[in-house]
């Protein structure tokens, strides 16, 4: 029997609000949980943590945390989990070292603890051990809170908008640490976020919630190319994984391989063979009947039209395309669609500016 992964079936009612979530999530990697304000993301996380008691069952990589049918409900302190909130809840009278030791002491006996030195280095806080929380920047505080959570050897990490309280510069500072953690940790991370950019950079899997229920759940690359999901809260655009094939030092331009396509992106420094995530926004994709090299757009790929859907407002449509195996979305006006004869099965060319691709 395969017991890996996170199986969630939780239901609760708070007055008029009802949460009903059935999910099967990967047993490692980042699952982003997104959806409009009030759709139930925090309510779901609190149920998973055991902070509130919802009805249902919950299994984390083979460990049963809740099973109402068998009368099992592990209280929050018996669940090996780390919880990181918007504001780092560090103990103000203790320095960073003591705050982190507090997490270390919480690890269950017999749990495989991460190496603290490596963890501190990974989060870039090894030089801050003697400082009090008040003497840290918001980004540093959040990195200490993450280290403290991880040193308690959790079997799952819950992060509820961990970067939301930081300004843009601090967010950009913390994101690379989260990216590195994501590669290193073999545990499921549930990551609530409203930021499409954060989700594109960190998530392997995406859960979209709407009014207390799961509107969709799947690998991020597949979810980003679907037209049947509420896209309004995120700017529509595909997320694809790419490998660096070439980097031109003179033009500061990388050539990236995505399936059969070579995509060019400006970048200050990349190494051949490096893996990257790209996000290509639907509004930045232009459709044409022929390949046109007389424009400044660097990327031209042959596409086949798969389907279209309304794109918010009545002037535009969203077109889903297959670019030699790479998914692509294009947001075009209805008048352009009619003028060009965009319809399922039609072969066309898509252009997008290299700056439309975020590495
Ligand atoms: N303990 C509670 N008692 C009553 N209502 C609650 C309680 N907790 C949450 N709610 C309601 O449940 C709904 C979902 O709230 P929740 O905080 O889970 O949403 P969210 O998706 O995390 O929102 P946001 O993105 O704004 O943080 C809201 O309507 C909220 O007011």
Short mmCIF file of C-alpha atoms and ligand atoms in Angstrom, two decimals:
data_model
loop_
_atom_site.label_atom_id
_atom_site.label_comp_id
_atom_site.label_asym_id
_atom_site.label_seq_id
_atom_site.Cartn_x
_atom_site.Cartn_y
_atom_site.Cartn_z
CA UNK A 1 0.00 0.00 0.00
CA UNK A 2 1.33 3.43 -0.89
CA UNK A 3 1.14 5.58 2.22
CA UNK A 4 3.37 8.43 1.00
CA UNK A 5 2.02 11.92 0.47
CA UNK A 6 -0.37 14.09 2.42
CA UNK A 7 -4.01 12.99 2.43
CA UNK A 8 -6.39 15.64 3.67
CA UNK A 9 -10.13 15.42 4.16
CA UNK A 10 -11.26 18.19 6.47
CA UNK A 11 -14.58 19.98 6.94
CA UNK A 12 -15.71 22.74 9.29
CA UNK A 13 -18.41 25.39 9.47
CA UNK A 14 -17.87 28.83 11.02
CA UNK A 15 -21.28 30.52 10.84
CA UNK A 16 -22.03 30.98 7.14
CA UNK A 17 -18.56 29.88 6.08
CA UNK A 18 -18.04 26.20 5.26
CA UNK A 19 -14.72 24.57 4.48
CA UNK A 20 -14.71 21.23 2.68
CA UNK A 21 -11.26 20.21 1.48
CA UNK A 22 -10.30 16.87 -0.05
CA UNK A 23 -6.68 16.84 -1.18
CA UNK A 24 -3.92 14.40 -2.07
CA UNK A 25 -0.64 16.29 -2.01
CA UNK A 26 2.97 15.25 -2.69
CA UNK A 27 4.95 14.02 0.31
CA UNK A 28 7.78 16.48 -0.36
CA UNK A 29 8.28 19.82 -2.06
CA UNK A 30 6.32 23.07 -1.93
CA UNK A 31 2.54 23.04 -2.37
CA UNK A 32 1.26 26.60 -2.75
CA UNK A 33 -2.25 27.29 -1.48
CA UNK A 34 -3.80 30.27 -3.20
CA UNK A 35 -7.22 31.83 -3.52
CA UNK A 36 -9.07 35.06 -2.72
CA UNK A 37 -9.15 36.53 0.75
CA UNK A 38 -11.57 34.64 2.99
CA UNK A 39 -11.63 31.44 0.88
CA UNK A 40 -10.40 29.36 3.82
CA UNK A 41 -6.61 29.00 3.42
CA UNK A 42 -5.77 29.77 7.05
CA UNK A 43 -8.76 27.75 8.27
CA UNK A 44 -7.38 24.77 6.34
CA UNK A 45 -3.87 25.21 7.76
CA UNK A 46 -5.19 25.52 11.33
CA UNK A 47 -7.10 22.26 10.89
CA UNK A 48 -3.99 20.52 9.54
CA UNK A 49 -1.95 21.81 12.49
CA UNK A 50 -4.58 20.62 14.96
CA UNK A 51 -4.96 24.18 16.31
CA UNK A 52 -8.68 23.84 15.53
CA UNK A 53 -10.58 20.61 15.38
CA UNK A 54 -12.27 20.06 12.01
CA UNK A 55 -14.07 16.86 11.04
CA UNK A 56 -12.32 14.30 8.85
CA UNK A 57 -8.97 12.63 8.52
CA UNK A 58 -5.38 13.57 7.85
CA UNK A 59 -2.40 11.43 7.04
CA UNK A 60 1.14 12.79 6.56
CA UNK A 61 3.59 10.46 4.80
CA UNK A 62 2.04 7.41 6.42
CA UNK A 63 1.51 8.95 9.89
CA UNK A 64 -2.11 9.33 10.93
CA UNK A 65 -2.69 12.70 12.60
CA UNK A 66 -6.47 12.52 12.57
CA UNK A 67 -9.01 9.84 11.77
CA UNK A 68 -12.46 10.52 13.18
CA UNK A 69 -13.69 7.06 12.18
CA UNK A 70 -11.14 5.54 14.56
CA UNK A 71 -11.34 8.28 17.19
CA UNK A 72 -7.80 9.53 16.48
CA UNK A 73 -6.94 13.22 16.89
CA UNK A 74 -3.34 14.11 17.71
CA UNK A 75 -3.21 17.40 19.62
CA UNK A 76 -1.03 20.12 18.09
CA UNK A 77 1.98 19.41 20.36
CA UNK A 78 2.03 15.77 19.24
CA UNK A 79 2.17 16.68 15.54
CA UNK A 80 5.73 17.03 14.29
CA UNK A 81 5.14 20.22 12.35
CA UNK A 82 6.68 23.62 11.90
CA UNK A 83 4.41 26.65 11.54
CA UNK A 84 5.74 29.94 10.18
CA UNK A 85 3.38 32.91 10.25
CA UNK A 86 3.37 36.31 8.57
CA UNK A 87 5.13 37.87 11.56
CA UNK A 88 8.00 35.92 13.08
CA UNK A 89 6.91 35.04 16.62
CA UNK A 90 10.37 35.02 18.20
CA UNK A 91 10.83 35.35 21.94
CA UNK A 92 11.93 38.99 22.32
CA UNK A 93 14.03 38.57 25.49
CA UNK A 94 16.15 35.77 24.01
CA UNK A 95 18.93 36.12 21.47
CA UNK A 96 18.86 34.25 18.14
CA UNK A 97 20.85 31.33 19.52
CA UNK A 98 18.41 30.80 22.43
CA UNK A 99 15.41 31.21 20.14
CA UNK A 100 16.78 28.53 17.86
CA UNK A 101 17.63 26.21 20.77
CA UNK A 102 14.01 26.51 21.80
CA UNK A 103 13.05 24.86 18.48
CA UNK A 104 15.81 22.28 18.88
CA UNK A 105 14.45 21.21 22.28
CA UNK A 106 10.99 20.73 20.80
CA UNK A 107 12.21 17.94 18.49
CA UNK A 108 10.68 14.59 19.38
CA UNK A 109 13.14 12.09 20.82
CA UNK A 110 14.28 9.77 18.06
CA UNK A 111 13.51 12.31 15.31
CA UNK A 112 16.25 12.86 12.73
CA UNK A 113 17.29 16.41 13.44
CA UNK A 114 18.80 18.52 10.70
CA UNK A 115 22.42 19.58 11.26
CA UNK A 116 22.08 23.01 12.97
CA UNK A 117 25.28 24.45 11.48
CA UNK A 118 24.18 23.55 7.99
CA UNK A 119 20.69 24.92 8.60
CA UNK A 120 22.05 28.25 9.90
CA UNK A 121 24.34 28.53 6.91
CA UNK A 122 21.54 27.60 4.51
CA UNK A 123 19.39 30.41 5.90
CA UNK A 124 22.32 32.84 6.13
CA UNK A 125 21.89 33.57 9.85
CA UNK A 126 25.05 32.01 11.31
CA UNK A 127 26.50 35.51 11.96
CA UNK A 128 23.41 36.71 13.87
CA UNK A 129 23.38 34.26 16.78
CA UNK A 130 24.15 36.84 19.50
CA UNK A 131 21.49 39.38 18.44
CA UNK A 132 18.07 39.97 19.93
CA UNK A 133 15.01 39.88 17.59
CA UNK A 134 14.60 43.67 17.93
CA UNK A 135 18.04 44.14 16.32
CA UNK A 136 17.20 42.09 13.23
CA UNK A 137 15.62 43.18 9.95
CA UNK A 138 12.18 41.73 9.11
CA UNK A 139 13.77 39.36 6.59
CA UNK A 140 16.37 38.16 9.11
CA UNK A 141 13.68 37.60 11.75
CA UNK A 142 11.69 35.50 9.32
CA UNK A 143 14.79 33.43 8.43
CA UNK A 144 15.41 32.80 12.16
CA UNK A 145 11.76 31.73 12.59
CA UNK A 146 12.15 29.29 9.69
CA UNK A 147 15.39 27.87 11.16
CA UNK A 148 13.72 27.45 14.54
CA UNK A 149 10.79 25.61 12.94
CA UNK A 150 13.07 23.31 10.93
CA UNK A 151 15.39 22.45 13.82
CA UNK A 152 12.43 20.92 15.62
CA UNK A 153 12.68 18.18 12.94
CA UNK A 154 9.14 18.61 11.58
CA UNK A 155 7.49 16.07 9.28
CA UNK A 156 5.64 18.94 7.60
CA UNK A 157 6.15 22.70 7.38
CA UNK A 158 3.18 25.07 7.23
CA UNK A 159 3.91 28.62 6.05
CA UNK A 160 1.09 31.16 6.14
CA UNK A 161 2.12 34.09 3.94
CA UNK A 162 5.63 34.13 5.41
CA UNK A 163 6.77 37.06 3.25
CA UNK A 164 3.58 39.15 3.31
CA UNK A 165 4.77 41.50 6.07
CA UNK A 166 8.06 42.27 4.29
CA UNK A 167 8.67 45.08 1.82
CA UNK A 168 9.63 44.21 -1.77
CA UNK A 169 13.38 44.44 -1.15
CA UNK A 170 13.23 42.15 1.93
CA UNK A 171 11.05 39.69 0.02
CA UNK A 172 13.63 39.47 -2.75
CA UNK A 173 16.28 38.94 -0.06
CA UNK A 174 14.46 36.01 1.60
CA UNK A 175 13.23 34.25 -1.58
CA UNK A 176 16.61 32.74 -2.59
CA UNK A 177 16.88 31.15 0.89
CA UNK A 178 13.45 29.61 0.48
CA UNK A 179 14.42 28.36 -2.98
CA UNK A 180 17.52 26.70 -1.54
CA UNK A 181 15.55 25.12 1.33
CA UNK A 182 13.06 23.79 -1.13
CA UNK A 183 15.79 21.86 -2.93
CA UNK A 184 17.30 20.51 0.29
CA UNK A 185 14.32 19.46 2.40
CA UNK A 186 12.59 16.12 2.02
CA UNK A 187 9.33 17.14 3.67
CA UNK A 188 6.03 18.58 2.47
CA UNK A 189 5.81 22.37 2.73
CA UNK A 190 2.33 23.93 2.53
CA UNK A 191 2.79 27.55 1.57
CA UNK A 192 -0.10 30.02 1.60
CA UNK A 193 0.55 32.99 -0.67
CA UNK A 194 -1.25 35.71 -2.62
CA UNK A 195 1.82 36.44 -4.75
CA UNK A 196 1.93 34.87 -8.24
CA UNK A 197 5.65 35.65 -8.39
CA UNK A 198 6.43 33.80 -5.15
CA UNK A 199 4.28 30.87 -6.24
CA UNK A 200 5.97 30.72 -9.66
CA UNK A 201 9.40 30.66 -8.06
CA UNK A 202 8.79 28.22 -5.21
CA UNK A 203 5.87 25.91 -5.84
CA UNK A 204 5.92 22.42 -7.34
CA UNK A 205 2.23 21.91 -6.78
CA UNK A 206 -0.66 24.38 -6.58
CA UNK A 207 -3.97 24.21 -4.76
CA UNK A 208 -6.50 26.86 -5.80
CA UNK A 209 -9.27 27.46 -3.29
CA UNK A 210 -12.57 29.23 -3.74
CA UNK A 211 -15.26 29.81 -1.09
CA UNK A 212 -14.13 27.01 1.20
CA UNK A 213 -13.61 24.37 -1.45
CA UNK A 214 -10.79 23.19 -3.68
CA UNK A 215 -11.24 24.61 -7.18
CA UNK A 216 -8.20 22.76 -8.51
CA UNK A 217 -5.05 20.95 -7.41
CA UNK A 218 -2.11 19.71 -9.48
CA UNK A 219 1.49 20.24 -10.59
CA UNK A 220 2.16 23.97 -10.97
CA UNK A 221 3.15 23.74 -14.66
CA UNK A 222 -0.13 22.00 -15.53
CA UNK A 223 -2.26 24.24 -13.30
CA UNK A 224 -0.76 27.42 -14.79
CA UNK A 225 -1.88 26.39 -18.29
CA UNK A 226 -5.49 25.51 -17.44
CA UNK A 227 -8.32 27.72 -18.64
CA UNK A 228 -11.05 26.22 -16.48
CA UNK A 229 -9.77 27.65 -13.17
CA UNK A 230 -10.43 31.04 -11.61
CA UNK A 231 -7.47 33.05 -12.87
CA UNK A 232 -8.63 36.41 -11.63
CA UNK A 233 -6.50 36.51 -8.49
CA UNK A 234 -3.34 35.65 -10.37
CA UNK A 235 -2.11 37.25 -13.55
CA UNK A 236 -2.62 34.46 -16.06
CA UNK A 237 0.54 33.01 -17.52
CA UNK A 238 2.27 29.68 -17.94
CA UNK A 239 5.06 28.46 -15.71
CA UNK A 240 7.60 26.21 -17.39
CA UNK A 241 10.86 24.56 -16.36
CA UNK A 242 13.86 25.34 -18.53
CA UNK A 243 17.54 24.39 -18.80
CA UNK A 244 20.25 26.92 -19.75
CA UNK A 245 21.78 25.95 -23.10
CA UNK A 246 23.96 28.98 -23.70
CA UNK A 247 24.81 32.31 -22.12
CA UNK A 248 26.17 35.18 -24.20
CA UNK A 249 28.36 37.40 -22.02
CA UNK A 250 28.45 40.21 -24.60
CA UNK A 251 24.65 40.59 -24.94
CA UNK A 252 23.97 39.26 -21.43
CA UNK A 253 21.49 36.93 -23.01
CA UNK A 254 20.70 33.32 -22.14
CA UNK A 255 19.28 30.68 -24.46
CA UNK A 256 17.03 28.32 -22.56
CA UNK A 257 15.71 24.97 -23.67
CA UNK A 258 12.04 24.17 -23.00
CA UNK A 259 11.10 21.01 -24.88
CA UNK A 260 11.72 21.66 -28.57
CA UNK A 261 11.93 25.44 -28.04
CA UNK A 262 14.95 27.68 -27.53
CA UNK A 263 13.86 30.74 -25.56
CA UNK A 264 16.05 33.79 -25.13
CA UNK A 265 16.07 35.76 -21.89
CA UNK A 266 18.29 38.60 -20.72
CA UNK A 267 20.24 37.56 -17.64
CA UNK A 268 23.37 38.93 -15.97
CA UNK A 269 24.97 35.52 -15.38
CA UNK A 270 23.89 31.92 -15.88
CA UNK A 271 25.75 28.64 -16.23
CA UNK A 272 25.12 26.11 -18.96
CA UNK A 273 23.05 23.21 -17.60
CA UNK A 274 21.44 25.31 -14.83
CA UNK A 275 17.69 24.78 -14.31
CA UNK A 276 15.34 27.75 -14.24
CA UNK A 277 11.67 28.50 -13.88
CA UNK A 278 10.09 30.82 -16.39
CA UNK A 279 6.81 32.63 -16.27
CA UNK A 280 5.39 33.87 -19.54
CA UNK A 281 2.38 36.10 -19.01
CA UNK A 282 -0.59 35.67 -21.33
CA UNK A 283 -0.80 39.44 -21.89
CA UNK A 284 2.77 39.48 -23.25
CA UNK A 285 2.17 36.89 -25.97
CA UNK A 286 1.34 38.12 -29.49
CA UNK A 287 -0.19 35.84 -32.12
CA UNK A 288 0.67 36.08 -35.82
CA UNK A 289 -0.19 34.06 -38.92
CA UNK A 290 3.44 33.92 -40.08
CA UNK A 291 6.82 34.06 -38.50
CA UNK A 292 7.78 37.73 -38.32
CA UNK A 293 11.45 38.48 -37.69
CA UNK A 294 11.08 42.21 -38.37
CA UNK A 295 10.03 43.01 -34.80
CA UNK A 296 12.08 43.52 -31.68
CA UNK A 297 10.58 40.46 -30.01
CA UNK A 298 13.29 37.86 -29.47
CA UNK A 299 11.11 34.81 -29.14
CA UNK A 300 9.09 33.26 -31.96
CA UNK A 301 7.61 29.82 -31.54
CA UNK A 302 5.25 27.82 -33.78
CA UNK A 303 2.00 27.06 -31.96
CA UNK A 304 -1.24 25.21 -32.46
CA UNK A 305 -4.46 26.63 -31.01
CA UNK A 306 -6.08 24.27 -28.49
CA UNK A 307 -9.04 26.18 -27.03
CA UNK A 308 -10.23 29.57 -25.88
CA UNK A 309 -12.08 30.91 -22.89
CA UNK A 310 -13.39 34.30 -21.71
CA UNK A 311 -10.62 36.48 -20.28
CA UNK A 312 -12.40 38.87 -17.96
CA UNK A 313 -14.31 41.71 -19.61
CA UNK A 314 -15.83 41.23 -23.02
CA UNK A 315 -13.05 42.64 -25.21
CA UNK A 316 -10.54 39.82 -24.72
CA UNK A 317 -10.27 36.06 -24.95
CA UNK A 318 -7.70 33.73 -23.43
CA UNK A 319 -6.24 31.30 -25.95
CA UNK A 320 -4.50 28.09 -24.90
CA UNK A 321 -1.74 27.02 -27.23
CA UNK A 322 0.60 24.10 -27.72
CA UNK A 323 4.09 25.33 -28.63
CA UNK A 324 5.83 22.10 -29.70
CA UNK A 325 4.98 20.47 -26.38
CA UNK A 326 5.33 23.67 -24.30
CA UNK A 327 2.06 25.13 -23.00
CA UNK A 328 1.43 28.81 -23.71
CA UNK A 329 -1.47 31.18 -23.02
CA UNK A 330 -2.18 34.31 -25.05
CA UNK A 331 -4.62 37.03 -24.08
CA UNK A 332 -5.82 38.69 -27.27
CA UNK A 333 -8.71 40.96 -28.20
CA UNK A 334 -11.78 39.35 -29.69
CA UNK A 335 -11.37 41.50 -32.78
CA UNK A 336 -7.83 40.12 -33.34
CA UNK A 337 -9.07 36.61 -32.80
CA UNK A 338 -11.70 37.09 -35.52
CA UNK A 339 -9.36 38.93 -37.90
CA UNK A 340 -6.67 36.21 -37.65
CA UNK A 341 -9.12 33.28 -37.64
CA UNK A 342 -7.90 31.93 -34.29
CA UNK A 343 -9.75 28.63 -33.75
CA UNK A 344 -8.94 25.19 -32.35
CA UNK A 345 -6.49 23.28 -34.58
CA UNK A 346 -5.14 26.36 -36.42
CA UNK A 347 -1.34 26.62 -36.68
CA UNK A 348 0.14 30.08 -35.94
CA UNK A 349 3.22 31.80 -34.53
CA UNK A 350 3.54 33.24 -31.05
CA UNK A 351 5.93 36.06 -30.25
CA UNK A 352 6.93 37.28 -26.85
CA UNK A 353 9.50 39.75 -25.67
CA UNK A 354 12.38 38.22 -23.78
CA UNK A 355 11.68 40.61 -20.92
CA UNK A 356 8.34 38.87 -20.55
CA UNK A 357 10.16 35.88 -19.14
CA UNK A 358 11.16 35.92 -15.49
CA UNK A 359 14.11 33.80 -14.54
N1 LIG B 1 -12.90 31.04 14.33
C1 LIG B 1 -13.71 31.56 13.41
N2 LIG B 1 -14.98 31.91 13.71
C2 LIG B 1 -15.79 32.42 12.77
N3 LIG B 1 -15.45 32.62 11.50
C3 LIG B 1 -14.20 32.30 11.13
C4 LIG B 1 -13.26 31.76 12.06
N4 LIG B 1 -12.10 31.54 11.40
C5 LIG B 1 -12.31 31.92 10.13
N5 LIG B 1 -13.56 32.38 9.96
C6 LIG B 1 -14.15 32.84 8.68
O1 LIG B 1 -13.86 31.84 7.73
C7 LIG B 1 -13.58 32.40 6.44
C8 LIG B 1 -12.22 31.93 5.95
O2 LIG B 1 -11.20 32.58 6.67
P1 LIG B 1 -9.67 32.29 6.44
O3 LIG B 1 -8.88 33.12 7.39
O4 LIG B 1 -9.43 30.83 6.46
O5 LIG B 1 -9.46 32.80 4.95
P2 LIG B 1 -8.11 33.02 4.13
O6 LIG B 1 -8.34 32.38 2.81
O7 LIG B 1 -6.94 32.53 4.93
O8 LIG B 1 -8.10 34.59 3.99
P3 LIG B 1 -6.87 35.64 3.85
O9 LIG B 1 -6.27 35.39 2.50
O10 LIG B 1 -7.56 36.96 3.93
O11 LIG B 1 -5.93 35.38 4.98
C9 LIG B 1 -13.70 33.90 6.61
O12 LIG B 1 -14.97 34.27 6.19
C10 LIG B 1 -13.52 34.10 8.11
O13 LIG B 1 -14.17 35.26 8.53
#
